[in-house]
Amino acid sequence: WRLEDLLRLTASPQPAMPKKGTLGYKTTKKKKKKAPPHGGWEWLNDDAEWCDFAKEDCKLLEDFYQDDVTSFVTKDFSWNLKHKTLYKINFATMTQTNQDSGVCRELRRTGPPKKKAKKAKKTSKKEVKDDGNYHWEYMDDDDMWEEFNEEDSEMMEERYAEVGSKGVFSTTEFSFNKNHGSVYVVNFRKGTQRNAETNVVRKIKRVKDSTKSSSSSGKAKKNKGGKIVWQWWTDDDEWANFDAKDAKLLETAHSLKTGAPFSTRDLSFNEEHQSLYIFDFLVMSQSNNDSGTSRKIRRLCGGKAKGHDKGEDDGYTSVLGSADWSSPISIKASSSAPTFEPSISSTEIKKQKKLGAQSKRGWKKYDYGPTINGDKHGRKCFDEMLANEERFCGEWTVFYHSYSAAALMYEVQAAVAAVLFRFKSQFATLPRILWKPFNDIPDAKAMLKEFPTWPDQDHNPRFRAVGICGTSSLLAPDSEAPPKSVFLMGYSVGPLTGILEKLLKACGVPAKAVKMLAKKIVKLAERHGLDARGHGGKMCKSGRAGHMLQIFIRRELVDKYVYPSHPYGVPDPKRDPLGSYLSKGGQKSGQIRITVNPEVFLLASCVRMFVFSADPTFHKNREDFQEELRDLLDEILMTDETRVKAAKGIFGGKLPKWWSSEDQTDASKMTKKRYLMSTFD
């Protein structure tokens, strides 16, 4: 074997570059060629021969080259349209690197000399000075113009004077870019600013402001007439303002709107410790990468808050607090115990297993993001979730539901369900237990029928009573609650005083026992490390109130209980039917809404769930917590009479014929090895 043969075998670039003479690529002839007018580009193949790029690829390379970009990343090469592999082009080293395989190839440019930028008129600086004060603005994601801060505006003005109104320059010097080092290409003629790595383009403009001196332009813009304030959630359960210097830094980073977390040590309260803090503006959280402590943050603008005022699970608690669960109803549930018979063919199971874990499909490389990557416990949880996906991918679809404030209610519901319905509470919580709302909305079809009548969409109490929000991938950067961002903190914040008592009352607990039992449950939660702040208890040691419920639903049932959605629960027809979309290869992403009907979610043959808690202490102690919680509930569930009363509260007054008053605690227990089996024997 020759060395170059071995190297060629081990490299295996994906996708491979086109062979000589295919897709418009031709081996370079030794005879001299005329340089193409648009700027010719060539790549070095495995036989050390220079080959032409296709015309459209030459144009792509030349456009970046003429914009003075040092490097950029793209998926837009003509040979790559099906594969969508990421390639990094570096003009400083004249190389092209496949980001999946790591294979690096040499490039060269054969076109005419690079066009020199026209020098600005000597009078340009004078014109700027004599014609009044100017500041620079960019258009944000809401199509609103926002000011650059003073430092960036001055830098832009200096470069404008140097290169002129039709000039182009590249820079890494924006203040919001200090920790990233990304190359930005500013084109004054087009009025654009482009991130050369992500290709995100924003409009920019130069604005004359004769009423304001240049020294005041660094203040945050009063968007829609309101002052911008940054706040963090304290241990005393209240919002506190960031220091002015820190608030200015956060506002600058937030204004970039890249969707990527912002990392910094440059915070006034951090001068002594120099810990690395990670701010995620998508879910509005702050994490100390050294200690693992997380806090919620928010941005106030004109009195309106972006951040954690009320989250999804808070909506469920408000439903519990306002609804009347005591009035009897006529149960429409099956008169016989719910059953399920698998019907997926062995051929389909084999196909799905070959495609692999749902979240990993279509990803050649993936990571958990800076927040999870920097946390040992977080990485362990994500590794375990992906391992579960591998085990269940043949016959099951998977979804992820993030929550925080509702954790204690979910835990109590799981414990009650273990005693009354054999629910496997040692492995997971139960999002919904009260049957009454499902009398009208038993499944996704019924939910979609009602959805157009809800002006507040998935914030409507009818939705909150039966549905939960989620995502179809652990890894995808979904727009509302990507697991990589929300795992540590969950969604919500705020006091939930009295809600636990109302849940216990709805489950049939005698009125005289409710208050004392609620206090005992809160104390038990504190002892095991579950954040109980919302119920008048103590914060967990880590400050991490987030939980992730991993929900596996049989492929035969997914379309009955789940529908694909946009934010706020708006149906997404492009991924409908969802079961078909999830059964194919390629990257999976997007939000979903689940009708969490207990008639199905209590059955491990239909739905299998696992809970992962961001707080390491509670995650470790949870199984013991559930056992002790069931012992506490013995006070109101220890006799046939009390269990009947509790079941009547859950079913809405009338008991179905299939239900038995016997204690189901022992029957609910199952070994983890058996629970992890895709199909029970």
XYZ file of C-alpha atoms in Angstrom:
681
model
C 0.000 0.000 0.000
C 1.091 3.555 -0.715
C 0.835 6.104 2.083
C -1.556 8.230 0.063
C -3.814 5.158 -0.461
C -4.026 4.554 3.285
C -4.761 8.203 3.962
C -7.504 8.162 1.361
C -9.141 5.111 2.981
C -9.096 6.531 6.505
C -10.258 10.052 5.608
C -13.631 9.055 4.070
C -14.965 12.588 3.605
C -18.775 12.855 3.756
C -20.035 13.824 1.313
C -17.117 13.140 -1.030
C -15.961 15.870 -3.345
C -17.024 15.225 -6.940
C -14.702 13.086 -9.034
C -12.875 14.457 -11.996
C -15.139 15.214 -14.915
C -18.426 15.036 -12.949
C -20.930 17.678 -11.915
C -19.086 20.319 -13.895
C -15.685 19.580 -12.313
C -12.769 18.974 -14.668
C -9.166 18.138 -13.965
C -6.980 21.148 -14.624
C -5.087 20.814 -17.877
C -1.413 21.613 -17.925
C -1.909 24.102 -20.715
C -2.432 27.660 -19.657
C -6.037 28.770 -19.237
C -7.642 32.146 -19.381
C -8.612 33.410 -15.950
C -12.395 33.595 -15.629
C -13.704 37.136 -15.182
C -15.615 36.260 -12.016
C -12.566 34.868 -10.182
C -11.718 31.195 -10.754
C -11.292 28.739 -7.860
C -9.739 25.271 -7.716
C -9.337 22.469 -5.170
C -6.575 19.858 -4.841
C -7.818 16.286 -5.251
C -6.386 13.030 -3.825
C -4.121 12.628 -6.883
C -2.519 16.015 -6.223
C -4.281 17.506 -9.254
C -6.017 20.885 -9.277
C -9.735 20.698 -10.197
C -12.152 23.518 -11.032
C -15.033 24.402 -8.764
C -18.398 24.698 -10.494
C -19.330 28.194 -11.658
C -21.883 28.777 -8.875
C -19.372 27.634 -6.252
C -16.722 29.977 -7.684
C -19.184 32.842 -7.338
C -19.891 31.894 -3.734
C -16.197 31.839 -2.862
C -15.446 35.014 -4.787
C -18.220 36.993 -3.089
C -16.770 36.259 0.333
C -13.218 36.794 -0.884
C -14.031 40.219 -2.288
C -15.731 41.159 0.998
C -12.384 40.763 2.820
C -13.636 37.814 4.867
C -10.883 35.791 6.547
C -13.019 32.656 6.969
C -16.637 31.550 6.739
C -18.804 28.451 7.122
C -21.332 27.289 4.516
C -23.561 24.417 3.397
C -24.292 25.982 0.001
C -21.841 24.256 -2.352
C -23.533 22.726 -5.393
C -22.353 19.174 -4.668
C -23.643 19.452 -1.083
C -27.334 20.271 -1.645
C -28.557 16.827 -0.547
C -26.100 16.271 2.299
C -26.014 19.750 3.885
C -22.571 19.112 5.364
C -20.883 22.125 6.963
C -17.678 23.320 5.270
C -15.284 25.926 6.667
C -13.368 28.048 4.170
C -10.230 29.818 5.395
C -8.738 32.316 2.961
C -5.766 32.981 5.241
C -4.593 29.363 4.870
C -6.448 28.751 1.576
C -8.106 25.591 2.865
C -11.548 23.978 2.851
C -12.415 21.739 5.831
C -15.309 19.269 6.070
C -16.656 19.956 9.583
C -18.075 16.429 9.928
C -15.130 14.327 8.720
C -12.336 16.813 9.419
C -10.891 16.304 5.934
C -9.006 19.403 4.797
C -8.233 20.286 1.157
C -6.116 23.019 -0.358
C -7.719 25.800 -2.402
C -6.346 28.358 -4.805
C -7.681 31.311 -6.701
C -6.928 31.613 -10.431
C -8.949 34.705 -11.301
C -7.834 38.304 -11.879
C -6.218 40.262 -9.025
C -8.455 41.168 -6.152
C -10.328 44.415 -6.586
C -8.940 47.149 -4.421
C -11.413 49.012 -2.309
C -11.834 52.548 -3.479
C -10.238 55.026 -1.154
C -12.615 57.350 0.536
C -12.497 60.968 -0.362
C -10.198 62.975 1.831
C -13.125 65.138 2.752
C -15.146 62.266 4.210
C -13.916 62.696 7.771
C -14.450 66.405 7.549
C -17.923 65.847 6.181
C -18.775 63.656 9.132
C -17.548 66.226 11.611
C -19.046 69.259 9.929
C -22.428 67.744 9.173
C -23.478 67.039 12.738
C -23.352 63.989 15.045
C -24.210 60.503 13.803
C -24.968 57.168 15.382
C -25.436 53.712 13.870
C -28.435 51.430 14.152
C -29.282 47.816 13.243
C -32.617 46.105 12.625
C -33.527 43.468 15.230
C -35.604 40.288 14.820
C -38.797 42.237 15.412
C -38.009 44.585 12.484
C -37.298 47.433 14.878
C -34.283 49.708 14.659
C -31.972 49.542 17.705
C -28.866 51.628 18.363
C -25.357 50.200 18.475
C -23.689 51.151 21.745
C -21.319 54.117 21.854
C -18.118 52.105 21.377
C -19.414 50.253 18.323
C -21.039 53.347 16.839
C -17.757 55.266 17.044
C -15.859 52.366 15.450
C -18.389 52.224 12.606
C -18.151 55.974 12.075
C -14.346 55.836 11.885
C -14.432 53.031 9.318
C -17.122 54.869 7.367
C -14.783 57.854 7.128
C -11.940 55.597 5.956
C -13.656 53.499 3.275
C -16.511 55.784 2.263
C -20.244 55.289 1.823
C -19.743 52.431 -0.674
C -16.942 50.690 1.207
C -16.731 47.233 2.779
C -14.682 46.169 5.796
C -14.403 43.137 8.067
C -13.847 43.252 11.813
C -13.871 41.268 15.042
C -13.932 44.444 17.144
C -17.624 44.764 18.010
C -18.044 44.978 21.795
C -20.600 42.154 21.835
C -18.078 39.935 20.049
C -15.193 40.061 22.529
C -15.697 36.513 23.790
C -16.513 35.030 20.390
C -14.006 36.425 17.891
C -16.404 36.048 14.973
C -15.652 37.929 11.755
C -18.307 40.482 10.761
C -18.457 41.954 7.256
C -19.931 45.448 7.110
C -21.055 46.680 3.695
C -21.955 50.374 3.746
C -23.215 50.349 0.153
C -25.695 47.539 0.850
C -26.353 48.709 4.404
C -25.700 45.283 5.900
C -23.729 43.587 8.653
C -23.014 39.884 8.091
C -21.617 37.291 10.519
C -19.129 35.461 8.305
C -19.457 32.236 10.321
C -23.238 31.974 10.668
C -24.129 34.071 7.571
C -26.737 35.940 9.631
C -27.329 39.304 7.920
C -28.775 42.397 9.575
C -29.653 45.753 8.077
C -27.712 48.751 9.368
C -28.042 52.480 8.829
C -26.262 55.731 9.674
C -28.536 58.207 11.426
C -27.967 61.911 11.932
C -28.843 63.069 15.419
C -28.139 66.769 15.824
C -30.078 66.940 19.081
C -27.765 64.560 20.921
C -24.024 64.632 21.541
C -21.988 61.592 20.548
C -21.034 60.968 24.176
C -24.595 60.033 25.106
C -25.198 57.516 22.333
C -23.984 54.585 24.415
C -27.123 54.451 26.526
C -29.533 51.600 25.829
C -32.249 52.696 23.478
C -35.632 53.283 25.052
C -37.495 50.858 22.853
C -41.142 51.829 22.398
C -40.676 54.624 24.895
C -39.581 52.453 27.839
C -36.429 52.142 29.925
C -34.519 48.866 29.666
C -33.787 47.103 32.980
C -32.085 43.732 33.582
C -33.022 41.728 36.683
C -32.169 38.428 38.403
C -34.245 36.189 40.709
C -32.906 36.253 44.282
C -32.923 33.639 47.064
C -35.675 35.720 48.690
C -38.009 35.014 45.758
C -37.973 38.508 44.316
C -36.484 40.353 41.356
C -33.360 42.500 41.858
C -31.684 44.837 39.355
C -28.282 44.058 37.860
C -25.552 46.633 38.405
C -25.583 49.303 35.676
C -22.295 48.060 34.185
C -23.534 44.464 34.066
C -26.891 45.496 32.640
C -25.148 47.375 29.827
C -23.048 44.289 29.014
C -26.131 42.053 28.968
C -28.049 44.470 26.762
C -25.169 44.581 24.286
C -24.935 40.786 24.164
C -28.713 40.452 23.905
C -28.831 42.891 20.988
C -26.754 40.496 18.863
C -29.671 38.031 18.820
C -27.594 35.079 17.570
C -29.536 32.534 19.613
C -26.251 31.301 21.092
C -25.500 31.506 24.846
C -23.308 34.397 25.979
C -20.330 33.592 28.257
C -18.392 36.099 30.341
C -16.328 36.622 33.491
C -16.559 40.395 33.220
C -19.256 41.037 35.846
C -19.044 43.490 38.751
C -19.983 40.879 41.382
C -17.449 38.424 39.944
C -14.230 40.431 40.137
C -12.854 38.391 43.056
C -13.929 34.913 41.930
C -13.587 35.191 38.126
C -16.124 32.397 37.582
C -17.431 31.766 34.096
C -21.105 32.751 33.738
C -23.286 31.563 30.860
C -26.355 33.638 29.917
C -29.005 32.012 27.742
C -31.290 34.729 26.371
C -33.579 32.203 24.705
C -34.852 30.895 28.046
C -33.532 33.831 30.119
C -31.257 32.025 32.559
C -27.841 32.627 34.139
C -25.573 29.705 35.104
C -22.324 29.720 37.070
C -20.207 27.235 35.143
C -17.906 26.661 38.136
C -20.430 26.103 40.933
C -23.311 24.843 38.797
C -25.723 27.352 40.373
C -28.420 28.677 38.043
C -30.769 31.643 38.293
C -33.543 33.080 36.212
C -33.163 36.521 34.634
C -35.459 38.887 32.795
C -35.351 42.029 30.660
C -37.848 44.817 31.308
C -38.539 47.174 28.448
C -41.226 49.817 28.733
C -42.747 47.912 31.637
C -43.012 44.692 29.619
C -40.917 41.705 30.667
C -39.068 39.190 28.554
C -38.342 36.229 30.774
C -39.853 34.289 33.611
C -43.051 35.930 34.731
C -45.297 32.970 34.105
C -44.293 29.672 32.590
C -46.119 26.748 31.108
C -46.435 24.755 34.310
C -47.614 27.840 36.202
C -50.559 27.754 33.816
C -51.464 24.266 35.024
C -51.301 25.367 38.644
C -53.660 28.260 37.909
C -56.116 25.770 36.402
C -55.923 23.685 39.569
C -56.536 26.777 41.631
C -59.555 28.071 39.729
C -61.446 25.004 38.521
C -64.269 23.293 40.388
C -63.354 19.630 40.622
C -66.080 18.655 43.069
C -69.109 18.571 40.757
C -69.884 15.048 39.521
C -69.635 14.118 35.857
C -70.605 11.191 33.694
C -67.385 9.358 32.867
C -66.898 8.687 29.160
C -63.844 6.537 29.851
C -63.953 2.858 28.925
C -66.179 0.691 31.098
C -63.429 -1.940 31.032
C -59.797 -1.431 31.989
C -57.828 0.225 29.155
C -55.718 -2.256 27.181
C -53.313 -2.086 24.273
C -52.077 -4.610 21.718
C -48.856 -3.841 19.751
C -49.269 -3.933 15.976
C -45.971 -2.709 14.441
C -44.453 -5.172 11.993
C -41.032 -6.679 12.633
C -39.861 -5.139 9.339
C -40.789 -1.638 10.513
C -39.169 -2.212 13.922
C -35.962 -3.300 12.232
C -36.057 -0.223 9.980
C -36.533 2.142 12.925
C -33.727 0.518 14.909
C -31.434 0.978 11.946
C -32.311 4.690 11.819
C -31.430 4.880 15.526
C -32.228 7.337 18.301
C -34.822 9.910 17.218
C -32.830 12.924 18.461
C -29.605 11.779 16.773
C -31.070 11.136 13.330
C -29.412 13.290 10.683
C -26.643 14.490 13.028
C -23.110 13.415 12.157
C -21.801 15.490 15.009
C -23.715 16.945 17.905
C -23.059 18.533 21.265
C -25.081 19.498 24.328
C -24.262 23.214 24.235
C -22.024 25.169 26.632
C -24.355 25.015 29.638
C -24.767 21.228 29.640
C -21.232 20.508 28.407
C -19.841 22.445 31.358
C -21.824 20.439 33.902
C -20.973 16.845 34.853
C -24.471 15.990 36.076
C -26.105 17.593 33.044
C -23.931 15.581 30.649
C -24.720 12.362 32.514
C -28.470 13.010 32.279
C -28.311 13.794 28.554
C -26.184 10.695 27.916
C -28.778 8.568 29.701
C -31.667 10.128 27.779
C -29.977 9.337 24.454
C -29.244 5.797 25.661
C -32.969 5.381 26.422
C -33.778 6.578 22.899
C -31.499 3.898 21.445
C -33.316 1.207 23.459
C -36.832 2.321 22.513
C -36.380 3.630 18.945
C -37.859 0.551 17.275
C -41.434 0.811 18.554
C -41.618 4.170 20.299
C -41.491 7.897 19.531
C -39.978 10.254 22.107
C -40.813 13.754 23.348
C -39.386 16.102 25.974
C -41.351 18.247 28.422
C -39.558 20.785 30.622
C -41.045 22.035 33.881
C -40.106 23.505 37.259
C -42.828 25.157 39.370
C -45.213 22.222 38.875
C -42.630 19.644 40.034
C -44.161 19.024 43.452
C -47.667 18.678 41.996
C -46.386 16.237 39.361
C -44.666 14.220 42.130
C -47.799 14.081 44.310
C -49.920 13.024 41.338
C -47.428 10.247 40.549
C -47.510 8.967 44.143
C -51.316 8.976 44.263
C -51.452 7.194 40.895
C -49.060 4.522 42.165
C -51.436 3.670 45.023
C -54.661 3.857 43.007
C -53.638 2.860 39.457
C -50.291 0.977 39.589
C -48.428 3.892 38.004
C -44.640 3.333 37.953
C -43.849 6.441 39.985
C -40.301 5.344 40.829
C -39.308 6.220 37.250
C -41.342 9.318 36.397
C -43.780 12.000 37.443
C -47.347 12.282 36.142
C -48.301 15.600 34.467
C -52.088 15.139 34.710
C -54.244 12.877 36.919
C -57.696 14.487 37.118
C -60.056 12.798 34.653
C -62.762 15.454 34.405
C -61.205 17.759 31.736
C -60.551 14.752 29.467
C -64.258 14.037 29.336
C -64.503 16.718 26.603
C -60.930 16.642 25.246
C -59.726 13.019 25.347
C -57.190 13.240 22.521
C -55.355 15.459 20.006
C -58.202 15.356 17.486
C -60.620 16.816 20.018
C -58.038 19.414 21.061
C -57.487 20.540 17.467
C -61.226 20.843 16.997
C -61.466 23.226 19.975
C -58.209 25.086 19.352
C -59.657 27.672 16.884
C -62.089 28.824 19.597
C -59.273 29.684 22.042
C -58.183 33.318 21.511
C -55.322 32.790 23.982
C -54.296 29.603 22.146
C -52.333 27.173 24.355
C -52.582 29.569 27.316
C -56.277 28.775 27.452
C -57.350 26.979 30.667
C -58.982 24.250 28.581
C -55.610 23.433 27.050
C -53.722 23.700 30.343
C -56.082 21.237 32.010
C -55.339 18.453 29.519
C -52.239 19.372 27.505
C -48.536 19.951 27.849
C -45.960 21.516 25.528
C -42.872 19.678 24.375
C -40.301 19.132 21.691
C -39.490 16.162 19.484
C -35.704 16.286 19.915
C -33.233 16.525 22.782
C -30.640 18.180 20.529
C -32.458 20.459 18.084
C -32.409 24.247 18.673
C -36.191 24.637 18.813
C -37.596 28.127 19.146
C -39.567 27.890 22.391
C -38.021 25.459 24.896
C -34.961 23.609 23.550
C -33.917 20.986 26.152
C -30.259 22.066 25.982
C -31.304 25.515 27.193
C -34.170 24.851 29.606
C -33.042 21.693 31.443
C -31.276 23.408 34.344
C -33.925 26.032 35.067
C -37.198 24.812 33.614
C -39.749 27.405 32.539
C -41.297 29.242 35.421
C -40.958 31.205 38.622
C -43.146 32.637 41.322
C -45.169 31.711 44.418
C -47.805 28.970 44.161
C -49.213 29.355 47.667
C -52.265 27.178 48.265
C -52.058 25.253 44.994
C -50.784 22.045 46.608
C -53.685 22.121 49.060
C -56.151 22.494 46.182
C -54.609 19.522 44.374
C -54.877 17.367 47.496
C -58.496 18.439 47.960
C -59.245 17.632 44.302
C -57.776 14.157 44.889
C -60.265 13.522 47.680
C -58.186 14.368 50.765
C -60.496 15.331 53.686
C -60.594 19.100 54.183
C -59.396 18.891 57.793
C -56.267 16.929 56.752
C -55.277 18.988 53.707
C -53.275 21.782 55.347
C -51.186 19.562 57.620
C -50.509 17.029 54.865
C -49.346 19.812 52.504
C -46.868 21.075 55.121
C -45.462 17.573 55.606
C -45.036 17.138 51.832
C -43.167 20.450 51.532
C -40.837 19.475 54.401
C -40.214 16.107 52.763
C -39.369 17.848 49.479
C -36.878 20.140 51.238
C -35.176 17.197 52.926
C -34.631 15.379 49.646
C -33.452 18.440 47.699
C -36.562 19.289 45.662
C -36.961 23.031 45.185
C -40.044 24.003 47.203
C -39.880 27.802 46.997
C -43.152 28.069 45.124
C -44.940 26.379 48.031
C -43.413 28.381 50.868
C -40.456 26.013 51.301
C -36.733 26.360 50.729
C -34.724 26.627 47.525
C -32.729 23.568 46.502
C -29.001 23.859 47.168
C -27.969 24.210 43.523
C -30.685 26.728 42.654
C -31.621 24.461 39.729
C -35.362 24.043 39.678
C -35.550 22.416 36.225
C -36.779 18.928 35.381
C -37.025 17.092 32.078
C -39.716 14.497 31.476
C -38.718 12.083 28.721
C -41.930 10.665 27.251
C -41.989 7.573 25.024
C -45.292 6.913 23.212
C -46.002 3.864 21.093
C -45.823 4.601 17.374
C -49.360 3.247 16.937
C -50.688 5.917 19.351
C -48.627 9.011 18.616
C -51.022 10.612 16.118
C -53.978 10.073 18.446
C -52.479 11.983 21.374
C -49.827 14.293 19.892
C -49.860 16.927 17.162
C -46.995 18.993 15.654
C -47.155 22.688 16.462
C -45.632 26.105 16.123
C -45.261 28.372 19.190
C -48.469 28.882 21.207
C -49.807 25.549 19.988
C -50.629 26.662 16.438
C -50.786 23.457 14.333
C -47.877 22.799 11.946
C -49.222 21.104 8.791
C -45.733 20.495 7.348
C -45.024 17.789 9.956
C -48.503 16.294 9.900
C -49.057 13.386 10.338
C -46.447 13.476 13.079
C -46.008 9.714 13.263
C -44.950 9.569 9.620
C -42.557 12.525 10.045
C -40.878 10.916 13.060
C -40.516 7.531 11.381
C -38.193 8.888 8.685
C -34.492 9.703 8.670
C -33.063 13.213 8.827
C -32.885 15.713 11.659
C -35.996 15.996 13.817
C -37.067 19.272 15.339
C -40.092 21.332 16.207
C -42.586 21.718 18.982
C -45.464 19.407 19.813
C -48.565 19.459 22.016
C -49.602 16.337 23.925
C -53.042 15.465 25.306
C -51.907 13.763 28.522
C -54.945 11.538 29.022
C -54.326 9.463 32.192
C -56.350 6.623 30.715
C -53.346 6.020 28.422
C -50.464 7.643 30.322
C -50.981 5.348 33.317
C -50.286 2.297 31.137
C -46.612 1.373 30.766
C -47.560 -0.671 27.689
C -48.645 2.573 25.950
C -46.471 5.296 27.469
C -43.094 4.941 29.159
C -41.667 7.960 30.988
C -38.405 8.884 32.749
C -37.755 12.011 34.808
C -34.387 13.786 35.035
C -33.840 16.524 37.618
C -31.273 19.283 37.184
C -30.507 19.322 40.909
C -28.054 16.423 41.473
C -29.190 15.828 45.061
C -32.874 15.408 44.257
C -32.091 13.393 41.129
C -30.199 10.926 43.324
C -32.820 10.925 46.098
C -35.982 10.902 44.006
C -36.842 7.206 44.332
C -36.554 7.414 48.139
C -38.601 10.620 48.062
C -41.396 8.856 46.174
C -41.439 5.973 48.631
C -41.651 8.302 51.634
C -44.279 10.386 49.854
C -46.443 7.297 49.377
C -46.033 6.571 53.095
C -47.283 10.075 53.887
C -50.292 9.525 51.643
C -51.157 6.379 53.598
C -52.957 8.695 55.996
C -55.629 9.296 53.382
C -55.209 6.225 51.134
C -54.726 3.360 53.614
C -58.299 1.972 53.608
C -60.749 0.932 50.910
C -63.081 3.703 52.017
C -60.454 6.473 51.722
C -59.177 5.144 48.402
C -62.724 5.150 46.998
C -63.151 8.750 48.116
C -59.836 9.752 46.516
C -60.705 7.957 43.273
C -64.091 9.699 43.119
C -62.289 13.040 43.403
C -59.947 12.085 40.561
C -62.652 10.638 38.290
C -65.032 13.512 38.952
C -67.567 11.677 41.108
C -68.449 8.465 39.280
C -66.114 5.481 39.282
C -65.576 3.389 36.111
C -66.408 -0.304 36.433
C -62.841 -1.430 35.795
C -61.368 0.389 38.798
C -60.628 -1.544 42.015
C -60.303 -0.107 45.519
C -57.394 -2.390 46.436
C -54.034 -0.794 47.273
C -51.965 -1.013 44.063
C -48.627 0.115 45.551
C -46.941 -3.297 45.406
C -48.271 -3.938 41.886
C -46.840 -0.589 40.755
C -43.275 -1.602 41.569
C -41.065 -2.878 38.754
C -37.353 -3.425 38.324
C -35.534 -0.888 36.178
C -34.245 -3.676 33.942
C -37.803 -4.717 33.079
C -39.049 -1.127 32.715
C -36.261 -0.484 30.197
C -37.460 -3.351 27.986
C -39.034 -2.074 24.792
C -41.820 -4.676 25.009
C -43.015 -6.540 28.096
C -43.101 -10.322 27.766
